[in-house]
PDB file of C-alpha atoms in Angstrom:
ATOM      1  CA  MET A   1      63.259 225.385 -21.645  1.00  0.00           C
ATOM      2  CA  SER A   2      66.008 225.256 -19.041  1.00  0.00           C
ATOM      3  CA  THR A   3      67.951 228.387 -18.301  1.00  0.00           C
ATOM      4  CA  VAL A   4      71.167 228.479 -20.164  1.00  0.00           C
ATOM      5  CA  THR A   5      74.548 227.887 -18.287  1.00  0.00           C
ATOM      6  CA  MET A   6      76.466 231.201 -18.327  1.00  0.00           C
ATOM      7  CA  ALA A   7      79.984 231.599 -19.609  1.00  0.00           C
ATOM      8  CA  PRO A   8      82.910 231.273 -17.039  1.00  0.00           C
ATOM      9  CA  ALA A   9      83.928 234.216 -15.049  1.00  0.00           C
ATOM     10  CA  ASP A  10      87.064 234.977 -17.066  1.00  0.00           C
ATOM     11  CA  ALA A  11      84.733 235.544 -20.089  1.00  0.00           C
ATOM     12  CA  GLY A  12      83.024 238.280 -18.309  1.00  0.00           C
ATOM     13  CA  ALA A  13      79.708 236.473 -17.811  1.00  0.00           C
ATOM     14  CA  GLY A  14      77.269 238.735 -15.987  1.00  0.00           C
ATOM     15  CA  SER A  15      80.085 241.085 -14.919  1.00  0.00           C
ATOM     16  CA  GLU A  16      79.400 244.778 -14.701  1.00  0.00           C
ATOM     17  CA  ALA A  17      82.709 245.585 -13.051  1.00  0.00           C
ATOM     18  CA  GLY A  18      84.689 246.304 -16.110  1.00  0.00           C
ATOM     19  CA  THR A  19      84.383 247.686 -19.715  1.00  0.00           C
ATOM     20  CA  GLY A  20      85.636 246.395 -23.007  1.00  0.00           C
ATOM     21  CA  ASN A  21      87.708 248.171 -25.434  1.00  0.00           C
ATOM     22  CA  ASP A  22      84.632 249.638 -27.076  1.00  0.00           C
ATOM     23  CA  GLY A  23      83.144 250.834 -23.802  1.00  0.00           C
ATOM     24  CA  ALA A  24      80.613 248.201 -23.290  1.00  0.00           C
ATOM     25  CA  VAL A  25      80.127 246.742 -19.851  1.00  0.00           C
ATOM     26  CA  GLN A  26      81.299 243.051 -20.125  1.00  0.00           C
ATOM     27  CA  SER A  27      78.722 240.466 -20.852  1.00  0.00           C
ATOM     28  CA  ALA A  28      78.504 236.772 -21.318  1.00  0.00           C
ATOM     29  CA  ASP A  29      79.701 235.328 -24.725  1.00  0.00           C
ATOM     30  CA  VAL A  30      77.108 235.318 -27.548  1.00  0.00           C
ATOM     31  CA  VAL A  31      78.404 231.885 -28.490  1.00  0.00           C
ATOM     32  CA  GLU A  32      76.609 230.654 -25.321  1.00  0.00           C
ATOM     33  CA  LEU A  33      73.586 232.490 -26.182  1.00  0.00           C
ATOM     34  CA  ALA A  34      73.529 230.885 -29.643  1.00  0.00           C
ATOM     35  CA  ARG A  35      73.650 227.472 -27.885  1.00  0.00           C
ATOM     36  CA  ALA A  36      70.746 228.473 -25.694  1.00  0.00           C
ATOM     37  CA  LEU A  37      68.758 229.490 -28.898  1.00  0.00           C
ATOM     38  CA  GLY A  38      69.557 226.066 -30.524  1.00  0.00           C
ATOM     39  CA  HIS A  39      70.809 227.752 -33.589  1.00  0.00           C
ATOM     40  CA  GLN A  40      74.461 227.649 -34.977  1.00  0.00           C
ATOM     41  CA  PHE A  41      74.883 231.182 -36.455  1.00  0.00           C
ATOM     42  CA  ALA A  42      76.787 231.551 -39.771  1.00  0.00           C
ATOM     43  CA  ASP A  43      77.158 235.263 -38.745  1.00  0.00           C
ATOM     44  CA  LEU A  44      77.666 235.822 -35.042  1.00  0.00           C
ATOM     45  CA  SER A  45      77.986 239.473 -35.574  1.00  0.00           C
ATOM     46  CA  LEU A  46      74.145 239.479 -36.222  1.00  0.00           C
ATOM     47  CA  LEU A  47      73.599 238.065 -32.691  1.00  0.00           C
ATOM     48  CA  ARG A  48      76.078 240.558 -31.215  1.00  0.00           C
ATOM     49  CA  ASP A  49      74.058 243.388 -32.776  1.00  0.00           C
ATOM     50  CA  ALA A  50      70.998 242.025 -31.294  1.00  0.00           C
ATOM     51  CA  VAL A  51      72.162 242.322 -27.764  1.00  0.00           C
ATOM     52  CA  THR A  52      73.760 245.675 -28.247  1.00  0.00           C
ATOM     53  CA  HIS A  53      71.804 248.380 -26.413  1.00  0.00           C
ATOM     54  CA  PRO A  54      71.381 251.799 -28.188  1.00  0.00           C
ATOM     55  CA  SER A  55      73.160 253.343 -25.225  1.00  0.00           C
ATOM     56  CA  LEU A  56      76.485 252.122 -26.706  1.00  0.00           C
ATOM     57  CA  MET A  57      75.891 253.954 -30.009  1.00  0.00           C
ATOM     58  CA  GLY A  58      78.266 256.729 -29.066  1.00  0.00           C
ATOM     59  CA  LEU A  59      80.777 254.447 -27.567  1.00  0.00           C
ATOM     60  CA  GLU A  60      81.142 251.901 -30.458  1.00  0.00           C
ATOM     61  CA  ARG A  61      83.980 252.064 -32.884  1.00  0.00           C
ATOM     62  CA  ALA A  62      83.141 254.210 -35.749  1.00  0.00           C
ATOM     63  CA  GLY A  63      82.009 252.518 -38.839  1.00  0.00           C
ATOM     64  CA  ARG A  64      81.399 249.017 -37.600  1.00  0.00           C
ATOM     65  CA  LYS A  65      78.652 247.146 -39.436  1.00  0.00           C
ATOM     66  CA  SER A  66      77.415 243.574 -39.541  1.00  0.00           C
ATOM     67  CA  HIS A  67      78.052 241.487 -42.727  1.00  0.00           C
ATOM     68  CA  LYS A  68      74.255 241.027 -43.236  1.00  0.00           C
ATOM     69  CA  GLY A  69      72.841 243.121 -40.462  1.00  0.00           C
ATOM     70  CA  PRO A  70      71.514 246.601 -40.373  1.00  0.00           C
ATOM     71  CA  GLY A  71      73.726 248.139 -37.699  1.00  0.00           C
ATOM     72  CA  ILE A  72      75.384 247.952 -34.325  1.00  0.00           C
ATOM     73  CA  ALA A  73      72.365 248.437 -31.982  1.00  0.00           C
ATOM     74  CA  TYR A  74      69.357 246.169 -31.677  1.00  0.00           C
ATOM     75  CA  GLU A  75      66.566 248.628 -32.784  1.00  0.00           C
ATOM     76  CA  ARG A  76      66.481 247.701 -36.440  1.00  0.00           C
ATOM     77  CA  LEU A  77      66.699 244.021 -35.629  1.00  0.00           C
ATOM     78  CA  GLU A  78      63.944 244.451 -32.974  1.00  0.00           C
ATOM     79  CA  PHE A  79      61.746 245.971 -35.737  1.00  0.00           C
ATOM     80  CA  LEU A  80      62.251 242.888 -37.924  1.00  0.00           C
ATOM     81  CA  GLY A  81      61.953 240.510 -35.055  1.00  0.00           C
ATOM     82  CA  ASP A  82      58.513 241.829 -34.021  1.00  0.00           C
ATOM     83  CA  ARG A  83      57.174 241.141 -37.432  1.00  0.00           C
ATOM     84  CA  VAL A  84      58.729 237.691 -37.537  1.00  0.00           C
ATOM     85  CA  VAL A  85      57.393 236.661 -34.194  1.00  0.00           C
ATOM     86  CA  GLY A  86      53.938 237.951 -35.225  1.00  0.00           C
ATOM     87  CA  LEU A  87      54.053 235.820 -38.265  1.00  0.00           C
ATOM     88  CA  VAL A  88      55.206 232.694 -36.528  1.00  0.00           C
ATOM     89  CA  VAL A  89      52.674 232.926 -33.638  1.00  0.00           C
ATOM     90  CA  ALA A  90      49.833 233.742 -36.190  1.00  0.00           C
ATOM     91  CA  GLN A  91      50.591 230.585 -38.228  1.00  0.00           C
ATOM     92  CA  TRP A  92      50.844 228.547 -35.090  1.00  0.00           C
ATOM     93  CA  LEU A  93      47.402 229.773 -33.807  1.00  0.00           C
ATOM     94  CA  LEU A  94      45.742 228.996 -37.100  1.00  0.00           C
ATOM     95  CA  GLU A  95      47.050 225.410 -36.886  1.00  0.00           C
ATOM     96  CA  ARG A  96      46.079 224.924 -33.171  1.00  0.00           C
ATOM     97  CA  TYR A  97      42.520 226.618 -33.373  1.00  0.00           C
ATOM     98  CA  PRO A  98      41.215 225.695 -36.862  1.00  0.00           C
ATOM     99  CA  ASN A  99      37.664 226.523 -35.867  1.00  0.00           C
ATOM    100  CA  GLU A 100      38.147 229.891 -34.077  1.00  0.00           C
ATOM    101  CA  ARG A 101      37.106 233.097 -35.496  1.00  0.00           C
ATOM    102  CA  GLU A 102      39.416 235.975 -36.320  1.00  0.00           C
ATOM    103  CA  GLY A 103      38.625 238.099 -33.373  1.00  0.00           C
ATOM    104  CA  ALA A 104      39.308 235.364 -30.912  1.00  0.00           C
ATOM    105  CA  LEU A 105      42.685 234.495 -32.724  1.00  0.00           C
ATOM    106  CA  ALA A 106      43.597 238.224 -32.618  1.00  0.00           C
ATOM    107  CA  LYS A 107      43.223 238.250 -28.804  1.00  0.00           C
ATOM    108  CA  ARG A 108      45.441 235.221 -28.378  1.00  0.00           C
ATOM    109  CA  HIS A 109      47.938 236.644 -30.697  1.00  0.00           C
ATOM    110  CA  ALA A 110      48.165 239.954 -28.807  1.00  0.00           C
ATOM    111  CA  ALA A 111      48.656 238.033 -25.552  1.00  0.00           C
ATOM    112  CA  LEU A 112      51.474 235.768 -26.965  1.00  0.00           C
ATOM    113  CA  VAL A 113      53.524 238.577 -28.676  1.00  0.00           C
ATOM    114  CA  ARG A 114      53.252 241.288 -25.990  1.00  0.00           C
ATOM    115  CA  ARG A 115      56.287 242.457 -24.242  1.00  0.00           C
ATOM    116  CA  GLU A 116      55.568 240.568 -21.042  1.00  0.00           C
ATOM    117  CA  SER A 117      55.515 237.291 -22.803  1.00  0.00           C
ATOM    118  CA  LEU A 118      58.642 238.021 -24.751  1.00  0.00           C
ATOM    119  CA  GLY A 119      60.372 239.240 -21.465  1.00  0.00           C
ATOM    120  CA  ARG A 120      59.524 235.755 -19.929  1.00  0.00           C
ATOM    121  CA  VAL A 121      61.141 234.146 -22.937  1.00  0.00           C
ATOM    122  CA  ALA A 122      64.237 236.286 -22.437  1.00  0.00           C
ATOM    123  CA  ASP A 123      64.337 235.092 -18.823  1.00  0.00           C
ATOM    124  CA  THR A 124      64.492 231.359 -19.827  1.00  0.00           C
ATOM    125  CA  ILE A 125      67.623 232.005 -21.947  1.00  0.00           C
ATOM    126  CA  GLY A 126      69.213 234.286 -19.413  1.00  0.00           C
ATOM    127  CA  LEU A 127      69.346 237.030 -22.044  1.00  0.00           C
ATOM    128  CA  GLY A 128      70.089 239.781 -19.466  1.00  0.00           C
ATOM    129  CA  ALA A 129      73.665 238.420 -18.894  1.00  0.00           C
ATOM    130  CA  TYR A 130      74.320 238.732 -22.748  1.00  0.00           C
ATOM    131  CA  LEU A 131      73.200 242.403 -23.209  1.00  0.00           C
ATOM    132  CA  ARG A 132      75.963 244.860 -24.288  1.00  0.00           C
ATOM    133  CA  LEU A 133      75.307 247.997 -22.236  1.00  0.00           C
ATOM    134  CA  SER A 134      76.881 251.264 -21.624  1.00  0.00           C
ATOM    135  CA  PRO A 135      78.284 251.557 -17.957  1.00  0.00           C
ATOM    136  CA  ALA A 136      75.386 254.118 -17.178  1.00  0.00           C
ATOM    137  CA  GLU A 137      72.665 251.707 -18.350  1.00  0.00           C
ATOM    138  CA  ALA A 138      74.134 248.782 -16.686  1.00  0.00           C
ATOM    139  CA  SER A 139      74.413 250.498 -13.394  1.00  0.00           C
ATOM    140  CA  SER A 140      70.805 251.659 -13.585  1.00  0.00           C
ATOM    141  CA  GLY A 141      69.626 247.998 -13.682  1.00  0.00           C
ATOM    142  CA  GLY A 142      69.476 247.725 -17.647  1.00  0.00           C
ATOM    143  CA  ARG A 143      69.882 243.873 -17.336  1.00  0.00           C
ATOM    144  CA  GLU A 144      66.722 243.482 -15.370  1.00  0.00           C
ATOM    145  CA  ASN A 145      64.688 246.060 -17.298  1.00  0.00           C
ATOM    146  CA  ARG A 146      61.621 244.394 -18.588  1.00  0.00           C
ATOM    147  CA  THR A 147      61.315 246.707 -21.635  1.00  0.00           C
ATOM    148  CA  ILE A 148      64.851 246.266 -22.541  1.00  0.00           C
ATOM    149  CA  LEU A 149      64.613 242.501 -22.334  1.00  0.00           C
ATOM    150  CA  GLY A 150      61.477 242.341 -24.442  1.00  0.00           C
ATOM    151  CA  ASP A 151      62.937 244.531 -27.045  1.00  0.00           C
ATOM    152  CA  ALA A 152      66.282 242.594 -27.165  1.00  0.00           C
ATOM    153  CA  CYS A 153      64.318 239.424 -27.415  1.00  0.00           C
ATOM    154  CA  GLU A 154      62.617 240.571 -30.579  1.00  0.00           C
ATOM    155  CA  ALA A 155      66.069 241.619 -31.860  1.00  0.00           C
ATOM    156  CA  VAL A 156      67.610 238.287 -31.219  1.00  0.00           C
ATOM    157  CA  LEU A 157      64.716 236.564 -33.110  1.00  0.00           C
ATOM    158  CA  GLY A 158      65.190 239.008 -35.899  1.00  0.00           C
ATOM    159  CA  ALA A 159      68.944 238.106 -36.006  1.00  0.00           C
ATOM    160  CA  MET A 160      68.055 234.413 -36.099  1.00  0.00           C
ATOM    161  CA  TYR A 161      65.662 234.957 -39.007  1.00  0.00           C
ATOM    162  CA  LEU A 162      68.336 236.939 -40.990  1.00  0.00           C
ATOM    163  CA  ASP A 163      70.912 234.205 -40.302  1.00  0.00           C
ATOM    164  CA  GLY A 164      68.862 230.973 -40.765  1.00  0.00           C
ATOM    165  CA  GLY A 165      65.362 231.852 -42.064  1.00  0.00           C
ATOM    166  CA  LEU A 166      62.054 231.219 -40.574  1.00  0.00           C
ATOM    167  CA  GLU A 167      62.542 227.520 -39.555  1.00  0.00           C
ATOM    168  CA  PRO A 168      65.001 228.162 -36.482  1.00  0.00           C
ATOM    169  CA  VAL A 169      62.714 231.015 -35.264  1.00  0.00           C
ATOM    170  CA  THR A 170      59.630 228.841 -35.501  1.00  0.00           C
ATOM    171  CA  ARG A 171      61.242 226.058 -33.687  1.00  0.00           C
ATOM    172  CA  PHE A 172      62.528 228.226 -30.744  1.00  0.00           C
ATOM    173  CA  VAL A 173      59.314 230.286 -30.451  1.00  0.00           C
ATOM    174  CA  ARG A 174      57.051 227.194 -30.251  1.00  0.00           C
ATOM    175  CA  GLN A 175      59.320 225.730 -27.691  1.00  0.00           C
ATOM    176  CA  ALA A 176      59.501 228.873 -25.700  1.00  0.00           C
ATOM    177  CA  LEU A 177      55.838 229.795 -25.697  1.00  0.00           C
ATOM    178  CA  ALA A 178      54.477 226.266 -25.542  1.00  0.00           C
ATOM    179  CA  GLY A 179      53.333 226.889 -21.884  1.00  0.00           C
ATOM    180  CA  GLU A 180      51.709 230.235 -22.797  1.00  0.00           C
ATOM    181  CA  ILE A 181      49.582 229.011 -25.688  1.00  0.00           C
ATOM    182  CA  ASP A 182      48.351 225.857 -23.699  1.00  0.00           C
ATOM    183  CA  LYS A 183      47.148 228.182 -20.845  1.00  0.00           C
ATOM    184  CA  ALA A 184      44.863 230.131 -23.236  1.00  0.00           C
ATOM    185  CA  THR A 185      41.878 227.798 -23.192  1.00  0.00           C
ATOM    186  CA  PRO A 186      39.354 230.625 -23.639  1.00  0.00           C
ATOM    187  CA  PRO A 187      40.567 233.641 -25.766  1.00  0.00           C
ATOM    188  CA  PRO A 188      42.281 236.065 -23.302  1.00  0.00           C
ATOM    189  CA  LEU A 189      40.157 239.177 -22.188  1.00  0.00           C
ATOM    190  CA  ASP A 190      41.673 242.669 -22.894  1.00  0.00           C
ATOM    191  CA  SER A 191      40.200 244.995 -20.387  1.00  0.00           C
ATOM    192  CA  LYS A 192      40.866 248.124 -22.447  1.00  0.00           C
ATOM    193  CA  THR A 193      39.124 246.602 -25.413  1.00  0.00           C
ATOM    194  CA  THR A 194      36.262 245.523 -23.332  1.00  0.00           C
ATOM    195  CA  LEU A 195      35.727 248.935 -21.637  1.00  0.00           C
ATOM    196  CA  GLN A 196      35.839 250.430 -25.084  1.00  0.00           C
ATOM    197  CA  GLU A 197      33.187 248.099 -26.406  1.00  0.00           C
ATOM    198  CA  TRP A 198      31.101 248.734 -23.283  1.00  0.00           C
ATOM    199  CA  ALA A 199      31.319 252.578 -23.756  1.00  0.00           C
ATOM    200  CA  GLN A 200      30.521 252.430 -27.477  1.00  0.00           C
ATOM    201  CA  GLY A 201      27.548 250.072 -26.823  1.00  0.00           C
ATOM    202  CA  ARG A 202      25.991 252.825 -24.604  1.00  0.00           C
ATOM    203  CA  GLY A 203      26.675 255.569 -27.013  1.00  0.00           C
ATOM    204  CA  LYS A 204      29.561 257.103 -24.943  1.00  0.00           C
ATOM    205  CA  PRO A 205      32.855 258.600 -26.375  1.00  0.00           C
ATOM    206  CA  LEU A 206      35.833 256.373 -26.245  1.00  0.00           C
ATOM    207  CA  PRO A 207      37.550 256.051 -22.929  1.00  0.00           C
ATOM    208  CA  ARG A 208      40.353 258.644 -22.283  1.00  0.00           C
ATOM    209  CA  TYR A 209      43.558 257.580 -20.369  1.00  0.00           C
ATOM    210  CA  GLU A 210      45.496 260.247 -18.366  1.00  0.00           C
ATOM    211  CA  LEU A 211      49.110 259.790 -16.895  1.00  0.00           C
ATOM    212  CA  ILE A 212      48.755 260.963 -13.331  1.00  0.00           C
ATOM    213  CA  GLU A 213      52.240 259.946 -12.042  1.00  0.00           C
ATOM    214  CA  HIS A 214      55.441 258.516 -13.156  1.00  0.00           C
ATOM    215  CA  SER A 215      58.068 257.619 -10.399  1.00  0.00           C
ATOM    216  CA  GLY A 216      60.636 255.237  -9.279  1.00  0.00           C
ATOM    217  CA  PRO A 217      64.040 254.351 -10.749  1.00  0.00           C
ATOM    218  CA  ALA A 218      64.475 253.377 -14.417  1.00  0.00           C
ATOM    219  CA  HIS A 219      64.699 249.577 -13.836  1.00  0.00           C
ATOM    220  CA  GLU A 220      61.641 249.609 -11.518  1.00  0.00           C
ATOM    221  CA  PRO A 221      59.281 252.471 -12.740  1.00  0.00           C
ATOM    222  CA  LEU A 222      55.784 253.079 -11.309  1.00  0.00           C
ATOM    223  CA  PHE A 223      52.990 254.524 -13.640  1.00  0.00           C
ATOM    224  CA  VAL A 224      49.656 255.780 -12.315  1.00  0.00           C
ATOM    225  CA  VAL A 225      47.040 256.162 -14.908  1.00  0.00           C
ATOM    226  CA  ALA A 226      43.325 257.438 -14.688  1.00  0.00           C
ATOM    227  CA  VAL A 227      40.789 256.384 -17.094  1.00  0.00           C
ATOM    228  CA  HIS A 228      37.889 258.840 -17.912  1.00  0.00           C
ATOM    229  CA  VAL A 229      34.595 257.527 -19.326  1.00  0.00           C
ATOM    230  CA  ALA A 230      31.642 260.014 -19.793  1.00  0.00           C
ATOM    231  CA  GLY A 231      29.134 259.858 -16.985  1.00  0.00           C
ATOM    232  CA  LEU A 232      31.403 257.976 -14.584  1.00  0.00           C
ATOM    233  CA  GLU A 233      33.911 258.936 -11.950  1.00  0.00           C
ATOM    234  CA  PRO A 234      37.584 258.521 -13.049  1.00  0.00           C
ATOM    235  CA  VAL A 235      39.274 255.476 -11.829  1.00  0.00           C
ATOM    236  CA  THR A 236      43.119 254.909 -11.453  1.00  0.00           C
ATOM    237  CA  GLY A 237      45.339 252.018 -11.938  1.00  0.00           C
ATOM    238  CA  SER A 238      49.041 251.553 -11.456  1.00  0.00           C
ATOM    239  CA  GLY A 239      51.710 249.306 -12.857  1.00  0.00           C
ATOM    240  CA  SER A 240      55.329 249.004 -14.180  1.00  0.00           C
ATOM    241  CA  SER A 241      54.352 250.443 -17.555  1.00  0.00           C
ATOM    242  CA  LYS A 242      51.696 252.807 -18.895  1.00  0.00           C
ATOM    243  CA  ARG A 243      49.996 249.996 -20.690  1.00  0.00           C
ATOM    244  CA  ILE A 244      49.745 247.851 -17.438  1.00  0.00           C
ATOM    245  CA  ALA A 245      48.468 250.792 -15.530  1.00  0.00           C
ATOM    246  CA  GLU A 246      45.898 251.530 -18.222  1.00  0.00           C
ATOM    247  CA  LYS A 247      44.704 247.873 -18.167  1.00  0.00           C
ATOM    248  CA  LYS A 248      44.297 247.951 -14.371  1.00  0.00           C
ATOM    249  CA  ALA A 249      42.303 251.195 -14.469  1.00  0.00           C
ATOM    250  CA  ALA A 250      40.069 249.761 -17.170  1.00  0.00           C
ATOM    251  CA  SER A 251      39.553 246.538 -15.233  1.00  0.00           C
ATOM    252  CA  THR A 252      38.688 248.351 -12.026  1.00  0.00           C
ATOM    253  CA  LEU A 253      36.081 250.500 -13.822  1.00  0.00           C
ATOM    254  CA  LEU A 254      34.588 247.536 -15.532  1.00  0.00           C
ATOM    255  CA  ARG A 255      34.102 245.811 -12.322  1.00  0.00           C
ATOM    256  CA  GLN A 256      32.505 248.821 -10.885  1.00  0.00           C
ATOM    257  CA  VAL A 257      29.860 248.811 -13.534  1.00  0.00           C
ATOM    258  CA  GLY A 258      29.441 245.088 -13.231  1.00  0.00           C
ATOM    259  CA  VAL A 259      31.604 243.622 -15.914  1.00  0.00           C
ATOM    260  CA  GLN A 260      33.910 240.872 -14.875  1.00  0.00           C
ATOM    261  CA  VAL A 261      37.345 240.622 -16.714  1.00  0.00           C
ATOM    262  CA  ASP A 262      40.309 238.335 -16.265  1.00  0.00           C
ATOM    263  CA  ASP A 263      43.058 240.999 -16.160  1.00  0.00           C
TER     264      ASP A 263
END
């Protein structure tokens, strides 16, 4: 999918220099976002809610509600979108891998719906330019924050579902993730699950993960995590989220005990 063409400068596309009447840092027009999604919204306020960061909750006009939507920030739509994407991907995997067992399908599903995958989908439509952020969130790099982009992507898909049902979400998700699903010839390995199974198979307690360090700015954090397994020296891993750091620590420990993993 090609990156969307942003709205012209006088519409405030990608601008963080000024704020609107409601205190939001100016962002690209959601009409352009709807075009990038390939869906004509009957209720554009749903899409506007889906790109509104919770940091604006105290700045919005009191009492504003969507016609159909659940509120003014994306958190509730994100909750819905997470479930909708999960359903769409699950059905797609059943069709694509008719002979695969549940465990392998579950691993593929987890890889496709994780925040990193949705963040890449957000990148393809230039979602960061459409986010409605408080001045503080915008100045701290909110438009590039991978967590915010992944969450907002789920919210956008939740809004699309409320507005048009499952069909437009299915069409968009299958197009956006086509490259991801085609890569996964063998089921993706999850190092944390593999380490857990390795430990249990030897009668050991479950691995324990400990946050050692959290540093860096909000838009580029660094987490350092140690994994503890009975009878072994702790091993650390680092990454831009706790989950990534935990996976890296698990991968390193698995390699030390002679188990090869992909992540």
